[in-house]
Amino acid sequence: MNKQINKKKTGHTVLQDHLALLFEQSPIGIIEWNNQSEVIDWNHAAEKIFGYSREEARELKVSAIVEQNLTEKMVQISEDIIRSRDVIQSTNPNITKDGRRIICDWYNIPLLDQDGNVIAQASFVQDVTDREKSRIAEREQRVRAEAFRDVVVALNSNLQLISVLDQILISVSSVVPYDASTIMLIEGEQSVVVRSRGYDDAILGLRLWLSDTPNLRRVIKTKKPSIINDTHASEEWVASPSTEWIHSSITAGIMDEGETIGFISLETRVRGAYSSVDGENLNTFATQAAIAIRNARLYEGAQKAKEEAEAANQSKSTFLANVSHELRTPLTSVLGFAKIIRKRLEEHVFPNVQVKNERTQRALNQISENIEIIIAEADRLTILINNVLDLAKIEAGKIEWKSEPVVISEIFGRAISATSVLFEERGLSLYQEIEDNLPEIQGDKDRLIQAIINLLSNASKFTEQGSVTCHAYQDDDKIVFKISDTGIGIAEEDLPRVFETFVQVGDTLIDKPQGTGMGLAISKQIVNHYGGQIWVESQVGVGSTFFITLPLSPHKPEEQSPQEDPLALQDKKIDSRGNDLKENVAATPGTGSDRAKTILIVDDDKNIRNLLRQELEREGYLVDEAKNGVEALSQVKKKPDLVILDILMPELNGFDVAAVLRNDPATMGLPIVIVSILEDHKRGRHLGIDRYLTKPVEVSEILEAIKTLLSPNQSSENG
Amino acid sequence: MTPKVLIVDDHEYVRLIIEQALEEIEDQGVELLTAADGEEALAIIREEVPHLVFLDVMMPKMNGFDVCRIVKQDLMMDNVYIILLTAKGQKYDIQKGEEYGADLYMTKPFDPDELLALSRKILKLIE
């Protein structure tokens, strides 16, 4: 093109005219230079870009439109073009006539004569300031975003506060460059360096009096970043030999709810390094630091509260264990002496008292009744202490929860049969309605039965007459137990409190509290453990309906490993006397074998025989009984499938019975389960006893042992 | 040989209850001995070799577990039947008692009649 311009110098052609128009009207600036980098001519677009008219331009050197430090570079480009005769492209900052800094794309070409000599140069130039600015902004934005992302990631990954603050200092550097940085926290009248980068670690813990550091005081006062761009000249800067190298400093406040709680401060050896934009950016990071500090403080607070609560709970458990001990000792005296007095009176005093008048007789009756009351109340106190421990243990999470398949009808049935005597005593009707084919749930049978027993026993206590009705049904994804009574009901204002510990609602002076007031609280704890709900609906004078729902979907309660625990949970157990056995609850599903097996129960205690008979018959076993060793040996001739054997019995003891059985070929393989207070496992093993259980023992344990011993893969021992 | 029963508890009343509860077998010729702490108990056990010991766990000077351990493991006195009396009835204690060789465990409050029946059985006495 340039060649054509040179060629057609002599005569105008259409093309030449058009090219002149193109030169003049091109939206792109066109400049013709001589080889000394002086403007020969430029077009209208170039006038607009640089602000100099065409006439003015003809006087310009390249240095007029480039920054001082770039003049050399431009001259260099020009020389490169002359030498290489090639096109050179560049993007440079330029200066306009009115001193604005713009950015231009340059396309520089050599103008060659016929011999290939560079006679002049031309440039095509375009002002791309806007494009470049947005590109720079974009890049800065990206860098900032990446820096912030790193900080947010650090914030969200539950790192230690120190790690988060370090990440903030690292990320800041890509947005606001520095040579050294610190994060400080205000403590009283001082600012303490907690993290730093670029400084010696010795700076950590350094305390600055706020009164001695004007720039920090200004940040607190104005809540805006402080920028010192020439520390050596600034009155706000406190100089010290170790910070001699610093020329610029920028400090932003770390704010928590409007209060400055610390600072993030950057220093660099470059003078005039920081702008208000840097201040804004630094503020953003300071906000992140504030979040990290607040989170850390909240976490510390929560952690401390948790530890305190745990300690309190622990001391509560210990306290209860001690109280239990301290209470039982006097209780032993009260109950023990009362029982001895009763015995002495019945055996030696009453039979020998000559009743002479009515008053004496009345006194004797009173003494007898009063002693009974003392014993009954002391017994009640014992149960109360056990319940307190029970509840404390659940609350402290120190109970070992079993996870076993639970058949709803079974636990309901067991709870009902365990409490049926209460209803009989009070002449109440008990109706039950259990939906067919309810699905099984996973849980601890004994605990779930306990939860229902408490509701049933509660219903019996507060129902004078009428009936109690039990429903069990499936509602969507949960099992519902519903226990309705026709009792005194509960006032609406009392409803929310019935499941609280030690609360018996209503006027307890009139209503006469029965029980310990902890049954419902225990039930609630159990139900809660399984993610279920418990509540009551009631109308005074009409009755109450208690609901328990248990989710069908497998709720995984936290695995709790049994801990050594100073609190013993007084499980319902067979004690050596066989007392309280009505409350005993078994927890083994029916054996479902083809032929009903016969169990021989050998025990001198009638209560224990009765209990075991009931439980075994409920499981579908046939039961024979023997009350001593001699009877046992004659009963064995009826060929039972298994023997439950007590040891301490009059006449022939259990070990002797076992020895005889083991030595007789006819009974050699007969499974023997010893259930005794005597603990002599060694002797038991010696005699070939199949299972040795020590009282107190849970009925479920006995049933489990029987089930195992009578299961098919064990039956070979029988033959 | 006269059967001997040793009653060990730091609470006087508890010793008294057990003594009174065992009055009937005392009438049958059983000798009742008492001790108020673990050390005293150990001395009497060495000296008298009782057939049966009712042994409190929490006592001054030496606790019941230690008495039990020394008697059963160090002195190998297998023929002394030891019933631990505890106010706690905890699994943990039962385990410890078993380790130390206690023969039986009873929880306070206990029934005097139960104590009597138990003593009879262990001493093989007829009602």
PDB file of N, CA, C and O in Angstrom, chain A residues 267-308:
ATOM      1  N   GLU A 267       3.077  -3.926  55.689  1.00  0.00           N
ATOM      2  CA  GLU A 267       4.164  -2.973  55.504  1.00  0.00           C
ATOM      3  C   GLU A 267       4.999  -3.374  54.292  1.00  0.00           C
ATOM      4  O   GLU A 267       5.138  -4.556  53.982  1.00  0.00           O
ATOM      5  N   THR A 268       5.536  -2.341  53.627  1.00  0.00           N
ATOM      6  CA  THR A 268       6.415  -2.640  52.499  1.00  0.00           C
ATOM      7  C   THR A 268       7.551  -1.617  52.428  1.00  0.00           C
ATOM      8  O   THR A 268       7.432  -0.511  52.955  1.00  0.00           O
ATOM      9  N   ARG A 269       8.636  -2.019  51.784  1.00  0.00           N
ATOM     10  CA  ARG A 269       9.793  -1.136  51.690  1.00  0.00           C
ATOM     11  C   ARG A 269       9.600  -0.087  50.594  1.00  0.00           C
ATOM     12  O   ARG A 269      10.367   0.838  50.469  1.00  0.00           O
ATOM     13  N   VAL A 270       8.550  -0.236  49.770  1.00  0.00           N
ATOM     14  CA  VAL A 270       8.292   0.712  48.684  1.00  0.00           C
ATOM     15  C   VAL A 270       7.554   1.928  49.228  1.00  0.00           C
ATOM     16  O   VAL A 270       6.615   1.784  50.001  1.00  0.00           O
ATOM     17  N   ARG A 271       7.975   3.089  48.828  1.00  0.00           N
ATOM     18  CA  ARG A 271       7.292   4.305  49.259  1.00  0.00           C
ATOM     19  C   ARG A 271       6.037   4.492  48.412  1.00  0.00           C
ATOM     20  O   ARG A 271       6.013   4.139  47.243  1.00  0.00           O
ATOM     21  N   GLY A 272       4.989   4.986  49.000  1.00  0.00           N
ATOM     22  CA  GLY A 272       3.757   5.292  48.264  1.00  0.00           C
ATOM     23  C   GLY A 272       3.089   4.061  47.672  1.00  0.00           C
ATOM     24  O   GLY A 272       2.531   4.105  46.585  1.00  0.00           O
ATOM     25  N   ALA A 273       3.123   2.991  48.391  1.00  0.00           N
ATOM     26  CA  ALA A 273       2.667   1.720  47.834  1.00  0.00           C
ATOM     27  C   ALA A 273       1.159   1.536  47.871  1.00  0.00           C
ATOM     28  O   ALA A 273       0.598   0.826  47.057  1.00  0.00           O
ATOM     29  N   TYR A 274       0.478   2.190  48.836  1.00  0.00           N
ATOM     30  CA  TYR A 274      -0.911   1.823  49.068  1.00  0.00           C
ATOM     31  C   TYR A 274      -1.897   2.910  48.696  1.00  0.00           C
ATOM     32  O   TYR A 274      -1.657   4.096  48.926  1.00  0.00           O
ATOM     33  N   SER A 275      -3.036   2.434  48.105  1.00  0.00           N
ATOM     34  CA  SER A 275      -4.097   3.351  47.705  1.00  0.00           C
ATOM     35  C   SER A 275      -5.355   3.028  48.500  1.00  0.00           C
ATOM     36  O   SER A 275      -5.406   2.048  49.230  1.00  0.00           O
ATOM     37  N   SER A 276      -6.364   3.828  48.292  1.00  0.00           N
ATOM     38  CA  SER A 276      -7.613   3.582  49.012  1.00  0.00           C
ATOM     39  C   SER A 276      -8.267   2.287  48.555  1.00  0.00           C
ATOM     40  O   SER A 276      -8.999   1.647  49.309  1.00  0.00           O
ATOM     41  N   VAL A 277      -7.975   1.887  47.291  1.00  0.00           N
ATOM     42  CA  VAL A 277      -8.503   0.594  46.819  1.00  0.00           C
ATOM     43  C   VAL A 277      -7.894  -0.542  47.645  1.00  0.00           C
ATOM     44  O   VAL A 277      -8.573  -1.487  48.039  1.00  0.00           O
ATOM     45  N   ASP A 278      -6.593  -0.403  47.928  1.00  0.00           N
ATOM     46  CA  ASP A 278      -5.947  -1.401  48.778  1.00  0.00           C
ATOM     47  C   ASP A 278      -6.617  -1.441  50.152  1.00  0.00           C
ATOM     48  O   ASP A 278      -6.810  -2.495  50.745  1.00  0.00           O
ATOM     49  N   GLY A 279      -6.988  -0.256  50.609  1.00  0.00           N
ATOM     50  CA  GLY A 279      -7.668  -0.171  51.903  1.00  0.00           C
ATOM     51  C   GLY A 279      -8.965  -0.958  51.893  1.00  0.00           C
ATOM     52  O   GLY A 279      -9.273  -1.703  52.824  1.00  0.00           O
ATOM     53  N   GLU A 280      -9.726  -0.792  50.781  1.00  0.00           N
ATOM     54  CA  GLU A 280     -10.997  -1.520  50.679  1.00  0.00           C
ATOM     55  C   GLU A 280     -10.761  -3.024  50.656  1.00  0.00           C
ATOM     56  O   GLU A 280     -11.457  -3.788  51.323  1.00  0.00           O
ATOM     57  N   ASN A 281      -9.768  -3.425  49.866  1.00  0.00           N
ATOM     58  CA  ASN A 281      -9.455  -4.856  49.794  1.00  0.00           C
ATOM     59  C   ASN A 281      -9.031  -5.405  51.152  1.00  0.00           C
ATOM     60  O   ASN A 281      -9.476  -6.471  51.577  1.00  0.00           O
ATOM     61  N   LEU A 282      -8.192  -4.641  51.827  1.00  0.00           N
ATOM     62  CA  LEU A 282      -7.723  -5.107  53.124  1.00  0.00           C
ATOM     63  C   LEU A 282      -8.891  -5.230  54.106  1.00  0.00           C
ATOM     64  O   LEU A 282      -8.952  -6.164  54.904  1.00  0.00           O
ATOM     65  N   ASN A 283      -9.825  -4.285  53.993  1.00  0.00           N
ATOM     66  CA  ASN A 283     -11.014  -4.343  54.847  1.00  0.00           C
ATOM     67  C   ASN A 283     -11.769  -5.653  54.679  1.00  0.00           C
ATOM     68  O   ASN A 283     -12.277  -6.220  55.645  1.00  0.00           O
ATOM     69  N   THR A 284     -11.871  -6.096  53.416  1.00  0.00           N
ATOM     70  CA  THR A 284     -12.587  -7.342  53.160  1.00  0.00           C
ATOM     71  C   THR A 284     -11.932  -8.502  53.900  1.00  0.00           C
ATOM     72  O   THR A 284     -12.606  -9.347  54.480  1.00  0.00           O
ATOM     73  N   PHE A 285     -10.600  -8.504  53.861  1.00  0.00           N
ATOM     74  CA  PHE A 285      -9.909  -9.589  54.582  1.00  0.00           C
ATOM     75  C   PHE A 285     -10.060  -9.436  56.092  1.00  0.00           C
ATOM     76  O   PHE A 285     -10.173 -10.418  56.814  1.00  0.00           O
ATOM     77  N   ALA A 286     -10.078  -8.201  56.528  1.00  0.00           N
ATOM     78  CA  ALA A 286     -10.251  -7.965  57.968  1.00  0.00           C
ATOM     79  C   ALA A 286     -11.598  -8.507  58.420  1.00  0.00           C
ATOM     80  O   ALA A 286     -11.728  -9.052  59.521  1.00  0.00           O
ATOM     81  N   THR A 287     -12.615  -8.393  57.541  1.00  0.00           N
ATOM     82  CA  THR A 287     -13.928  -8.931  57.871  1.00  0.00           C
ATOM     83  C   THR A 287     -13.857 -10.448  58.058  1.00  0.00           C
ATOM     84  O   THR A 287     -14.431 -11.012  58.977  1.00  0.00           O
ATOM     85  N   GLN A 288     -13.095 -11.077  57.126  1.00  0.00           N
ATOM     86  CA  GLN A 288     -12.926 -12.540  57.242  1.00  0.00           C
ATOM     87  C   GLN A 288     -12.228 -12.900  58.549  1.00  0.00           C
ATOM     88  O   GLN A 288     -12.586 -13.851  59.224  1.00  0.00           O
ATOM     89  N   ALA A 289     -11.217 -12.105  58.898  1.00  0.00           N
ATOM     90  CA  ALA A 289     -10.495 -12.351  60.143  1.00  0.00           C
ATOM     91  C   ALA A 289     -11.447 -12.225  61.324  1.00  0.00           C
ATOM     92  O   ALA A 289     -11.405 -13.030  62.264  1.00  0.00           O
ATOM     93  N   ALA A 290     -12.348 -11.230  61.241  1.00  0.00           N
ATOM     94  CA  ALA A 290     -13.306 -11.041  62.332  1.00  0.00           C
ATOM     95  C   ALA A 290     -14.191 -12.259  62.486  1.00  0.00           C
ATOM     96  O   ALA A 290     -14.462 -12.726  63.599  1.00  0.00           O
ATOM     97  N   ILE A 291     -14.622 -12.810  61.328  1.00  0.00           N
ATOM     98  CA  ILE A 291     -15.467 -14.010  61.381  1.00  0.00           C
ATOM     99  C   ILE A 291     -14.707 -15.159  62.026  1.00  0.00           C
ATOM    100  O   ILE A 291     -15.215 -15.864  62.899  1.00  0.00           O
ATOM    101  N   ALA A 292     -13.452 -15.328  61.586  1.00  0.00           N
ATOM    102  CA  ALA A 292     -12.646 -16.422  62.133  1.00  0.00           C
ATOM    103  C   ALA A 292     -12.475 -16.274  63.635  1.00  0.00           C
ATOM    104  O   ALA A 292     -12.607 -17.249  64.384  1.00  0.00           O
ATOM    105  N   ILE A 293     -12.217 -15.035  64.061  1.00  0.00           N
ATOM    106  CA  ILE A 293     -12.006 -14.809  65.492  1.00  0.00           C
ATOM    107  C   ILE A 293     -13.302 -15.052  66.262  1.00  0.00           C
ATOM    108  O   ILE A 293     -13.315 -15.708  67.292  1.00  0.00           O
ATOM    109  N   ARG A 294     -14.413 -14.572  65.696  1.00  0.00           N
ATOM    110  CA  ARG A 294     -15.688 -14.779  66.383  1.00  0.00           C
ATOM    111  C   ARG A 294     -16.002 -16.273  66.477  1.00  0.00           C
ATOM    112  O   ARG A 294     -16.388 -16.771  67.526  1.00  0.00           O
ATOM    113  N   ASN A 295     -15.830 -16.982  65.334  1.00  0.00           N
ATOM    114  CA  ASN A 295     -16.068 -18.434  65.353  1.00  0.00           C
ATOM    115  C   ASN A 295     -15.232 -19.104  66.416  1.00  0.00           C
ATOM    116  O   ASN A 295     -15.718 -19.942  67.182  1.00  0.00           O
ATOM    117  N   ALA A 296     -13.948 -18.737  66.433  1.00  0.00           N
ATOM    118  CA  ALA A 296     -13.048 -19.380  67.383  1.00  0.00           C
ATOM    119  C   ALA A 296     -13.488 -19.095  68.805  1.00  0.00           C
ATOM    120  O   ALA A 296     -13.485 -19.972  69.666  1.00  0.00           O
ATOM    121  N   ARG A 297     -13.901 -17.838  69.040  1.00  0.00           N
ATOM    122  CA  ARG A 297     -14.328 -17.500  70.398  1.00  0.00           C
ATOM    123  C   ARG A 297     -15.613 -18.222  70.778  1.00  0.00           C
ATOM    124  O   ARG A 297     -15.771 -18.692  71.887  1.00  0.00           O
ATOM    125  N   LEU A 298     -16.546 -18.309  69.793  1.00  0.00           N
ATOM    126  CA  LEU A 298     -17.793 -19.038  70.044  1.00  0.00           C
ATOM    127  C   LEU A 298     -17.488 -20.497  70.355  1.00  0.00           C
ATOM    128  O   LEU A 298     -18.016 -21.095  71.276  1.00  0.00           O
ATOM    129  N   TYR A 299     -16.584 -21.062  69.517  1.00  0.00           N
ATOM    130  CA  TYR A 299     -16.241 -22.464  69.686  1.00  0.00           C
ATOM    131  C   TYR A 299     -15.601 -22.693  71.047  1.00  0.00           C
ATOM    132  O   TYR A 299     -15.951 -23.621  71.769  1.00  0.00           O
ATOM    133  N   GLU A 300     -14.674 -21.794  71.386  1.00  0.00           N
ATOM    134  CA  GLU A 300     -14.036 -21.909  72.700  1.00  0.00           C
ATOM    135  C   GLU A 300     -15.069 -21.838  73.807  1.00  0.00           C
ATOM    136  O   GLU A 300     -15.032 -22.617  74.752  1.00  0.00           O
ATOM    137  N   GLY A 301     -16.009 -20.889  73.635  1.00  0.00           N
ATOM    138  CA  GLY A 301     -17.061 -20.737  74.634  1.00  0.00           C
ATOM    139  C   GLY A 301     -17.893 -21.999  74.750  1.00  0.00           C
ATOM    140  O   GLY A 301     -18.150 -22.496  75.847  1.00  0.00           O
ATOM    141  N   ALA A 302     -18.300 -22.525  73.568  1.00  0.00           N
ATOM    142  CA  ALA A 302     -19.134 -23.731  73.559  1.00  0.00           C
ATOM    143  C   ALA A 302     -18.367 -24.900  74.154  1.00  0.00           C
ATOM    144  O   ALA A 302     -18.908 -25.713  74.904  1.00  0.00           O
ATOM    145  N   GLN A 303     -17.094 -24.980  73.784  1.00  0.00           N
ATOM    146  CA  GLN A 303     -16.261 -26.071  74.268  1.00  0.00           C
ATOM    147  C   GLN A 303     -16.145 -26.016  75.786  1.00  0.00           C
ATOM    148  O   GLN A 303     -16.259 -27.011  76.479  1.00  0.00           O
ATOM    149  N   LYS A 304     -15.952 -24.792  76.260  1.00  0.00           N
ATOM    150  CA  LYS A 304     -15.809 -24.607  77.694  1.00  0.00           C
ATOM    151  C   LYS A 304     -17.119 -24.977  78.393  1.00  0.00           C
ATOM    152  O   LYS A 304     -17.138 -25.675  79.403  1.00  0.00           O
ATOM    153  N   ALA A 305     -18.231 -24.508  77.786  1.00  0.00           N
ATOM    154  CA  ALA A 305     -19.534 -24.799  78.378  1.00  0.00           C
ATOM    155  C   ALA A 305     -19.769 -26.303  78.406  1.00  0.00           C
ATOM    156  O   ALA A 305     -20.276 -26.867  79.374  1.00  0.00           O
ATOM    157  N   LYS A 306     -19.346 -26.960  77.316  1.00  0.00           N
ATOM    158  CA  LYS A 306     -19.533 -28.409  77.213  1.00  0.00           C
ATOM    159  C   LYS A 306     -18.709 -29.116  78.299  1.00  0.00           C
ATOM    160  O   LYS A 306     -19.197 -30.015  78.972  1.00  0.00           O
ATOM    161  N   GLU A 307     -17.466 -28.658  78.418  1.00  0.00           N
ATOM    162  CA  GLU A 307     -16.621 -29.283  79.432  1.00  0.00           C
ATOM    163  C   GLU A 307     -17.183 -29.066  80.828  1.00  0.00           C
ATOM    164  O   GLU A 307     -17.200 -29.971  81.657  1.00  0.00           O
ATOM    165  N   GLU A 308     -17.686 -27.848  81.042  1.00  0.00           N
ATOM    166  CA  GLU A 308     -18.250 -27.555  82.355  1.00  0.00           C
ATOM    167  C   GLU A 308     -19.472 -28.432  82.621  1.00  0.00           C
ATOM    168  O   GLU A 308     -19.653 -28.971  83.711  1.00  0.00           O
TER     169      GLU A 308
END
